[in-house]
PDB file of C-alpha atoms in Angstrom:
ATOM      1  CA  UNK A 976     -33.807   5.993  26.023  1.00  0.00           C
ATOM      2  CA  UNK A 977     -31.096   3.533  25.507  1.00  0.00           C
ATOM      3  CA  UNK A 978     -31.442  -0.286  24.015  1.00  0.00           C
ATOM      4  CA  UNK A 979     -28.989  -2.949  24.977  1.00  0.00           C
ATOM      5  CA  UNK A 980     -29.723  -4.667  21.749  1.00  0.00           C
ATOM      6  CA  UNK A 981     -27.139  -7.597  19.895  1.00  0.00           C
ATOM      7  CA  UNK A 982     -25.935  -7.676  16.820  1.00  0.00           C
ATOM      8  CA  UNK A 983     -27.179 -10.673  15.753  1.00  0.00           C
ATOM      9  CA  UNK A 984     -25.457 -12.508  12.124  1.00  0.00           C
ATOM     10  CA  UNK A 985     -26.998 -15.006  10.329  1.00  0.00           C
ATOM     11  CA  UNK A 986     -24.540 -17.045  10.729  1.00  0.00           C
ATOM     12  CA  UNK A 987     -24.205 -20.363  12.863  1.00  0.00           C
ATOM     13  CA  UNK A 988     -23.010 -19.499  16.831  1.00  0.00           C
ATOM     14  CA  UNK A 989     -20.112 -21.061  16.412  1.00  0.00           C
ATOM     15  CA  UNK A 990     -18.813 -18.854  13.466  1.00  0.00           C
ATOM     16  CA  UNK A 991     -19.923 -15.940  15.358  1.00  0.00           C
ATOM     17  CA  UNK A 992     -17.793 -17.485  18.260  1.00  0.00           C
ATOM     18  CA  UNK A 993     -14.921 -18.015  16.487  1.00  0.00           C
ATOM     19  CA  UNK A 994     -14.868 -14.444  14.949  1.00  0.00           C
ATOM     20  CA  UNK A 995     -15.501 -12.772  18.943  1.00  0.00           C
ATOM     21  CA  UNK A 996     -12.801 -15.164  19.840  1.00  0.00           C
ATOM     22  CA  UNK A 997     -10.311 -14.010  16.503  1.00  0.00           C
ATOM     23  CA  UNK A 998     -10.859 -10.541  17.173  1.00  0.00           C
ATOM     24  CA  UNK A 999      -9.921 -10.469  21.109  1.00  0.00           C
ATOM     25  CA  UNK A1000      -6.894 -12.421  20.497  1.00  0.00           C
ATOM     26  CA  UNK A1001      -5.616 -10.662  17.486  1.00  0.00           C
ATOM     27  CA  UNK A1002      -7.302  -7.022  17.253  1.00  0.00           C
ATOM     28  CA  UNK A1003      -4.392  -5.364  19.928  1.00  0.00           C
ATOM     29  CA  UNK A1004      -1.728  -7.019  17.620  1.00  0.00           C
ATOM     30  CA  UNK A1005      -3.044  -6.392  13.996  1.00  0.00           C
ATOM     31  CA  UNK A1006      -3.479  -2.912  15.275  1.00  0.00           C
ATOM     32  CA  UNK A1007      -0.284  -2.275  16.061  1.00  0.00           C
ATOM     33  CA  UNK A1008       1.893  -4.362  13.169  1.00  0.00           C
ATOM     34  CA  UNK A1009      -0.242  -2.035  10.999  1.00  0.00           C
ATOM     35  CA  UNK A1010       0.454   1.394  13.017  1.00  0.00           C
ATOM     36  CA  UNK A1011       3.874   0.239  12.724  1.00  0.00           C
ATOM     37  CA  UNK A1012       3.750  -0.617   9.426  1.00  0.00           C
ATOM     38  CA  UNK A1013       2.076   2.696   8.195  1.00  0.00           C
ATOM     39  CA  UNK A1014       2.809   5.080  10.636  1.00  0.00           C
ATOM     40  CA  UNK A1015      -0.385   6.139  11.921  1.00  0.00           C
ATOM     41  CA  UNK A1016      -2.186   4.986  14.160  1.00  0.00           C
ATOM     42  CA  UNK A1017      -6.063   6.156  12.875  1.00  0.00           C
ATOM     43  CA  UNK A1018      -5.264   4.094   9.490  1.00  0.00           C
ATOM     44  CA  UNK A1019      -4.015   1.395  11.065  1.00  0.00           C
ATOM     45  CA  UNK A1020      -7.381   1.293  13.527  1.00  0.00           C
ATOM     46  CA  UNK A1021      -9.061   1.774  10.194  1.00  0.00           C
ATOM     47  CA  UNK A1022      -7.938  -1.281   8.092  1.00  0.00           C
ATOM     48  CA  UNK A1023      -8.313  -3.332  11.175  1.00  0.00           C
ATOM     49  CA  UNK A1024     -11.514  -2.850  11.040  1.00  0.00           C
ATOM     50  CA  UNK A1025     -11.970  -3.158   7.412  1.00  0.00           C
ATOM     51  CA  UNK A1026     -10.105  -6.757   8.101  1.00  0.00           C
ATOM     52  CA  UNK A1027     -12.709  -7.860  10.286  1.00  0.00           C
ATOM     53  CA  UNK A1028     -15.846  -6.675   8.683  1.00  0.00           C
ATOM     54  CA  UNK A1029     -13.649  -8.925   5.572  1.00  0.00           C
ATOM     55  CA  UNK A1030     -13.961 -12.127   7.620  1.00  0.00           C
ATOM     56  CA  UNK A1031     -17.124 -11.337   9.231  1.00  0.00           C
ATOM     57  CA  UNK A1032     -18.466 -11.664   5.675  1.00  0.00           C
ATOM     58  CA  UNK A1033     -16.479 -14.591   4.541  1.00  0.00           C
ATOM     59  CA  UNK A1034     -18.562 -17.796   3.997  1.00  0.00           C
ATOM     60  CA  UNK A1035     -16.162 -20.424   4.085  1.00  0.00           C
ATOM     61  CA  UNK A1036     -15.658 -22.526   7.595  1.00  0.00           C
ATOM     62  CA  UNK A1037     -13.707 -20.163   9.919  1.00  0.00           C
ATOM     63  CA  UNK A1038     -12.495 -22.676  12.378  1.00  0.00           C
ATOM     64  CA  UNK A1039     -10.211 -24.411   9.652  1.00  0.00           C
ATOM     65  CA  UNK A1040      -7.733 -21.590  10.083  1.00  0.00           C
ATOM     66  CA  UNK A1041      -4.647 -23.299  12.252  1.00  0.00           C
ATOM     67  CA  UNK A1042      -2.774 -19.515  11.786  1.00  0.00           C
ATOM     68  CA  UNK A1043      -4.962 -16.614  12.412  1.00  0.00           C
ATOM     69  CA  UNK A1044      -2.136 -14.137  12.300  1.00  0.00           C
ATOM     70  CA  UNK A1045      -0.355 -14.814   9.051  1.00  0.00           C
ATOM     71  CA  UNK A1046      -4.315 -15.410   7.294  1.00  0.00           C
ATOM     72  CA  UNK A1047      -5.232 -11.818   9.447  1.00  0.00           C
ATOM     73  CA  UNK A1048      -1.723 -10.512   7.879  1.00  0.00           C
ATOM     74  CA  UNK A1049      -2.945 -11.183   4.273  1.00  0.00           C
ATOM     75  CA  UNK A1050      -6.157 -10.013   4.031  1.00  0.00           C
ATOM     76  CA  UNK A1051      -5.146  -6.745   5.405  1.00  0.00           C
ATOM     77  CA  UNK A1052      -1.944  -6.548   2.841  1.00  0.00           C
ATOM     78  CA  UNK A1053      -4.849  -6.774   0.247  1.00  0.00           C
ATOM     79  CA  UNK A1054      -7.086  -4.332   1.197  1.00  0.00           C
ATOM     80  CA  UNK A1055      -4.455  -2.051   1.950  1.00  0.00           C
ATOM     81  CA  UNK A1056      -2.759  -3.087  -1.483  1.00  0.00           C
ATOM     82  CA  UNK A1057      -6.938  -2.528  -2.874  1.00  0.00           C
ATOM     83  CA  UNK A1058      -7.019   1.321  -0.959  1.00  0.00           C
ATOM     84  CA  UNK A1059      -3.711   2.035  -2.289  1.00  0.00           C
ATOM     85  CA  UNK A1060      -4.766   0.967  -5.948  1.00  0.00           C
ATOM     86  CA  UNK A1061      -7.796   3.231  -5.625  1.00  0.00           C
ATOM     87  CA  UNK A1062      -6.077   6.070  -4.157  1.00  0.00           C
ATOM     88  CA  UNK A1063      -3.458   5.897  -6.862  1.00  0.00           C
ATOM     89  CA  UNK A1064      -6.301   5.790  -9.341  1.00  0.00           C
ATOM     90  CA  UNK A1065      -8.252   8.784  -7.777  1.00  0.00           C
ATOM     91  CA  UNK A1066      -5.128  10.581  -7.947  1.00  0.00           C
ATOM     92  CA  UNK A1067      -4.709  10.366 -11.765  1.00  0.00           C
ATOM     93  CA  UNK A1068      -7.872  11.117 -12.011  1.00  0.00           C
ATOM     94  CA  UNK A1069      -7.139  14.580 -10.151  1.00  0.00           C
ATOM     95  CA  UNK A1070      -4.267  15.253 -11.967  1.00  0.00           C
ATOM     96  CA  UNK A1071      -5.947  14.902 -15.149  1.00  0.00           C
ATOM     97  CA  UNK A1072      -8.551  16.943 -13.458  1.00  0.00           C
ATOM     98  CA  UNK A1073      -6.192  19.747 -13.214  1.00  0.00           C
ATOM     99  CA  UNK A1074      -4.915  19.820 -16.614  1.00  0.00           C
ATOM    100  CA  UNK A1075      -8.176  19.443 -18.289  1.00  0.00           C
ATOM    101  CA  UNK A1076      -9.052  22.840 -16.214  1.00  0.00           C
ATOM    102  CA  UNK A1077      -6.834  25.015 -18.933  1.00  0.00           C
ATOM    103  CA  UNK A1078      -9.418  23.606 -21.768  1.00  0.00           C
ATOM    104  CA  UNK A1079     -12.257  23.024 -19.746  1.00  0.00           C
ATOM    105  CA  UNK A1080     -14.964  26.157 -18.625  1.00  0.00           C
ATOM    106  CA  UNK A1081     -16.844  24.350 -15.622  1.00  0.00           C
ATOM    107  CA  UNK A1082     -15.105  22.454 -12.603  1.00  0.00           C
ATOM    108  CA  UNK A1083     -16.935  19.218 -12.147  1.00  0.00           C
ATOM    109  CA  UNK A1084     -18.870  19.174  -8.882  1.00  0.00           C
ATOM    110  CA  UNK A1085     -18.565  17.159  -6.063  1.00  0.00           C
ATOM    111  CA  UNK A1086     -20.404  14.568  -7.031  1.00  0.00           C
ATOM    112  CA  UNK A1087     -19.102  14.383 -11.126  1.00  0.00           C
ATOM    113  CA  UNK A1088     -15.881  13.925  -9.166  1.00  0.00           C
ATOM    114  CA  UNK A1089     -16.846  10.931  -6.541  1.00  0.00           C
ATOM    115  CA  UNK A1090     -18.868   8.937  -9.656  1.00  0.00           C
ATOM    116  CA  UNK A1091     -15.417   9.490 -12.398  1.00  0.00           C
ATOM    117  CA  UNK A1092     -13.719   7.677  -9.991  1.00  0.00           C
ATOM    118  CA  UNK A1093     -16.305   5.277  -9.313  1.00  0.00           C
ATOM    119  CA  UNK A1094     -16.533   4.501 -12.792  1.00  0.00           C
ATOM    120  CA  UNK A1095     -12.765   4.311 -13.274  1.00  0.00           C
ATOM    121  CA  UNK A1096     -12.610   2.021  -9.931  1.00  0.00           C
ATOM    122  CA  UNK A1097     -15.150  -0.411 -11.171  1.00  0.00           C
ATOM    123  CA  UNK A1098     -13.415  -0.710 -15.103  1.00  0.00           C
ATOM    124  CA  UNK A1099      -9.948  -1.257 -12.868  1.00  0.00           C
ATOM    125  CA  UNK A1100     -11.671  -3.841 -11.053  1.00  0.00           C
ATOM    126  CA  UNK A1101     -13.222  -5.494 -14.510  1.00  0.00           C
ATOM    127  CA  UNK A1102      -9.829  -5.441 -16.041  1.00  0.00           C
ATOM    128  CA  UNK A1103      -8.239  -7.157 -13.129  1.00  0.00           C
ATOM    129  CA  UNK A1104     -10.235 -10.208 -13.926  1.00  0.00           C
ATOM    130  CA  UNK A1105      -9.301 -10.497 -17.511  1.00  0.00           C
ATOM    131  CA  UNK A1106      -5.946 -12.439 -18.553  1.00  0.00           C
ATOM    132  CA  UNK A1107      -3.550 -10.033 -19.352  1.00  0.00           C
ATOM    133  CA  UNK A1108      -3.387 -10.103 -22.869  1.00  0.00           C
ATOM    134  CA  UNK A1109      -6.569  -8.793 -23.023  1.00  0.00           C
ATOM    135  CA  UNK A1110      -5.743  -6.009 -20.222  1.00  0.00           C
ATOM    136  CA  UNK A1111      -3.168  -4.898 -22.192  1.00  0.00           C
ATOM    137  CA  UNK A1112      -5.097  -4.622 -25.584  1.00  0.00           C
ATOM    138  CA  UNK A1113      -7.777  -2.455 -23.658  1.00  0.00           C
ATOM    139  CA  UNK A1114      -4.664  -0.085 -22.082  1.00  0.00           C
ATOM    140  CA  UNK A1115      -3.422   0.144 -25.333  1.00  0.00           C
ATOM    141  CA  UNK A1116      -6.514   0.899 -27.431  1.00  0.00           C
ATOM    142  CA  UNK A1117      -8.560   3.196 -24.897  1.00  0.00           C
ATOM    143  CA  UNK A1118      -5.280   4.645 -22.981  1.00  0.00           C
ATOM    144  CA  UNK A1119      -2.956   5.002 -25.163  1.00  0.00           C
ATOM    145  CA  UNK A1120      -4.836   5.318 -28.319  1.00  0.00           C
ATOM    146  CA  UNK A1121      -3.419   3.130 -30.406  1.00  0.00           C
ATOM    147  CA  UNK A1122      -5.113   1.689 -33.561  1.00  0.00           C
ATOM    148  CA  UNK A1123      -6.427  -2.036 -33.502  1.00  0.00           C
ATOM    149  CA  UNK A1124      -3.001  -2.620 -36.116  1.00  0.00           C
ATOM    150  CA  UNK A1125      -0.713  -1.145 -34.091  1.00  0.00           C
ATOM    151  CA  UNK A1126      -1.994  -3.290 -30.889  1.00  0.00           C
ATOM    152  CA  UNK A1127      -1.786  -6.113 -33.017  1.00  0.00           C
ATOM    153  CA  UNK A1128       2.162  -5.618 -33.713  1.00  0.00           C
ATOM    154  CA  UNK A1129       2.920  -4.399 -30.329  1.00  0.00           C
ATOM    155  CA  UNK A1130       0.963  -8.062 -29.045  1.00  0.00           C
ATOM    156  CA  UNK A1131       2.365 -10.044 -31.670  1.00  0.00           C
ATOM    157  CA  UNK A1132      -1.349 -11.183 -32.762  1.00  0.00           C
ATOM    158  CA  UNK A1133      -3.985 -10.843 -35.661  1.00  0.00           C
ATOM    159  CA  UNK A1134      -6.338  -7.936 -35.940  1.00  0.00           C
ATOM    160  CA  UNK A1135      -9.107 -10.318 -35.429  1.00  0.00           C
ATOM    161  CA  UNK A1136      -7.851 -11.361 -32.127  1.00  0.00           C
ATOM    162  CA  UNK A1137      -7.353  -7.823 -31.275  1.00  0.00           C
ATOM    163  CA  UNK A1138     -10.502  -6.892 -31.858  1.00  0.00           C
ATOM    164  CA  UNK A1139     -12.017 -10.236 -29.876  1.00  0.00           C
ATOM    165  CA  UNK A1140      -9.812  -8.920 -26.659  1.00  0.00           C
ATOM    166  CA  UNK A1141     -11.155  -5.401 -27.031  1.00  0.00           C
ATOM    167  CA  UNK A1142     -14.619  -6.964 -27.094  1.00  0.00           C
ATOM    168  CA  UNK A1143     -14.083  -9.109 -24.176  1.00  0.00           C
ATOM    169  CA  UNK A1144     -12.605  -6.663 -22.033  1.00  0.00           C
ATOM    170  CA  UNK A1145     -15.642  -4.339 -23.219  1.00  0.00           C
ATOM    171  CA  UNK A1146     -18.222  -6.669 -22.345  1.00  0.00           C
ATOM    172  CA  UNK A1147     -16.803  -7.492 -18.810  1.00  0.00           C
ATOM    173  CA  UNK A1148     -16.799  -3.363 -18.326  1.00  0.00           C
ATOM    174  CA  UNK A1149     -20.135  -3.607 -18.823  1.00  0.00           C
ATOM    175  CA  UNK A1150     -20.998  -6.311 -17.112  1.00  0.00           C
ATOM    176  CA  UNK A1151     -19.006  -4.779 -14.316  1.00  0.00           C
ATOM    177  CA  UNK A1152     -21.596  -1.548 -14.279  1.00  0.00           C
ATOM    178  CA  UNK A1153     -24.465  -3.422 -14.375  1.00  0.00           C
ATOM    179  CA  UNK A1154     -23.797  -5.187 -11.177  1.00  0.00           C
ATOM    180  CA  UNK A1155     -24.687  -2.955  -8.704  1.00  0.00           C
ATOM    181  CA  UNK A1156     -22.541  -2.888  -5.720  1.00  0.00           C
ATOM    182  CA  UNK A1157     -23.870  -1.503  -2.191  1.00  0.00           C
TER     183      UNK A1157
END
């Protein structure tokens, strides 16, 4: 039993227009700058579509953009530059992974594995919103392990201020795990 049903957005016609429009003019070409670009073909199909499901769910007015290439070009540079920052992150994760395994008696499962780096991907994403100052105080004191003092030198600020960043950047870790993201 098959269904000839349409997608149908909630947007206004004309958006959806404009994006139908966008994506048979530009798909073939975004397609292949990024097979070129990365050297396979599958990934480059792959953050195409991850492009246009990214201005499919854009809310600003569409049909302001005079150069669809260059604006295509950027969002996909960012979520590659986003898969890239996750990979590298699930990759240290791994590799901390395997030298934990010399103290460690269990292997985390499956699923211990996928939510560490869920976690770890959504206090990366926290910290990216905080000034830098206050990045670096976090790195410092939960990476690196330095004392509140010592981040204090290193920063070239008070203790007190120290401690303010390291509550800031707390609080917007936690804010960042109560939002629930789907």
């Amino acid at each position: 039993m098959s269904s000839n049903k349409q997608i149908v957005f909630d947007q206004p016609s004309y958006k959806n227009s404009f994006i139908a429009s966008l994506y048979e003019n530009h798909h073939y070409w975004l397609t292949g700058w990024l097979s070129k670009k990365l050297g396979c073909s599958q990934n480059a199909s792959d953050l195409t579509h991850d492009t246009f499901v990214n201005v499919i769910s854009k809310q600003n007015d569409l049909t302001q953009i005079r150069e669809p290439r260059p604006w295509l070009l950027t969002i996909a540079k960012r979520l590659l530059i986003d898969k890239r920052r996750r990979f590298l992150l699930e990759q240290a994760y791994l590799e901390e992974l395997k030298l934990s395994l010399d103290d460690a008696d269990p292997i985390p499962s499956t699923e211990d594995v996928y939510l560490a780096i869920n976690a770890l991907s959504r206090i990366s994403e926290a910290l990216e919103t905080l000034p830098s100052h206050v990045r670096q105080a976090f790195i410092l004191r939960h990476i690196d392990g330095l004392t509140q003092s010592a981040i204090g030198k290193k920063l070239g600020v008070s203790t007190t201020m120290v401690q303010k960043y390291l509550i800031q950047s707390l609080v917007a870790c936690q804010q960042a795990f109560e939002t629930e993201i789907f």
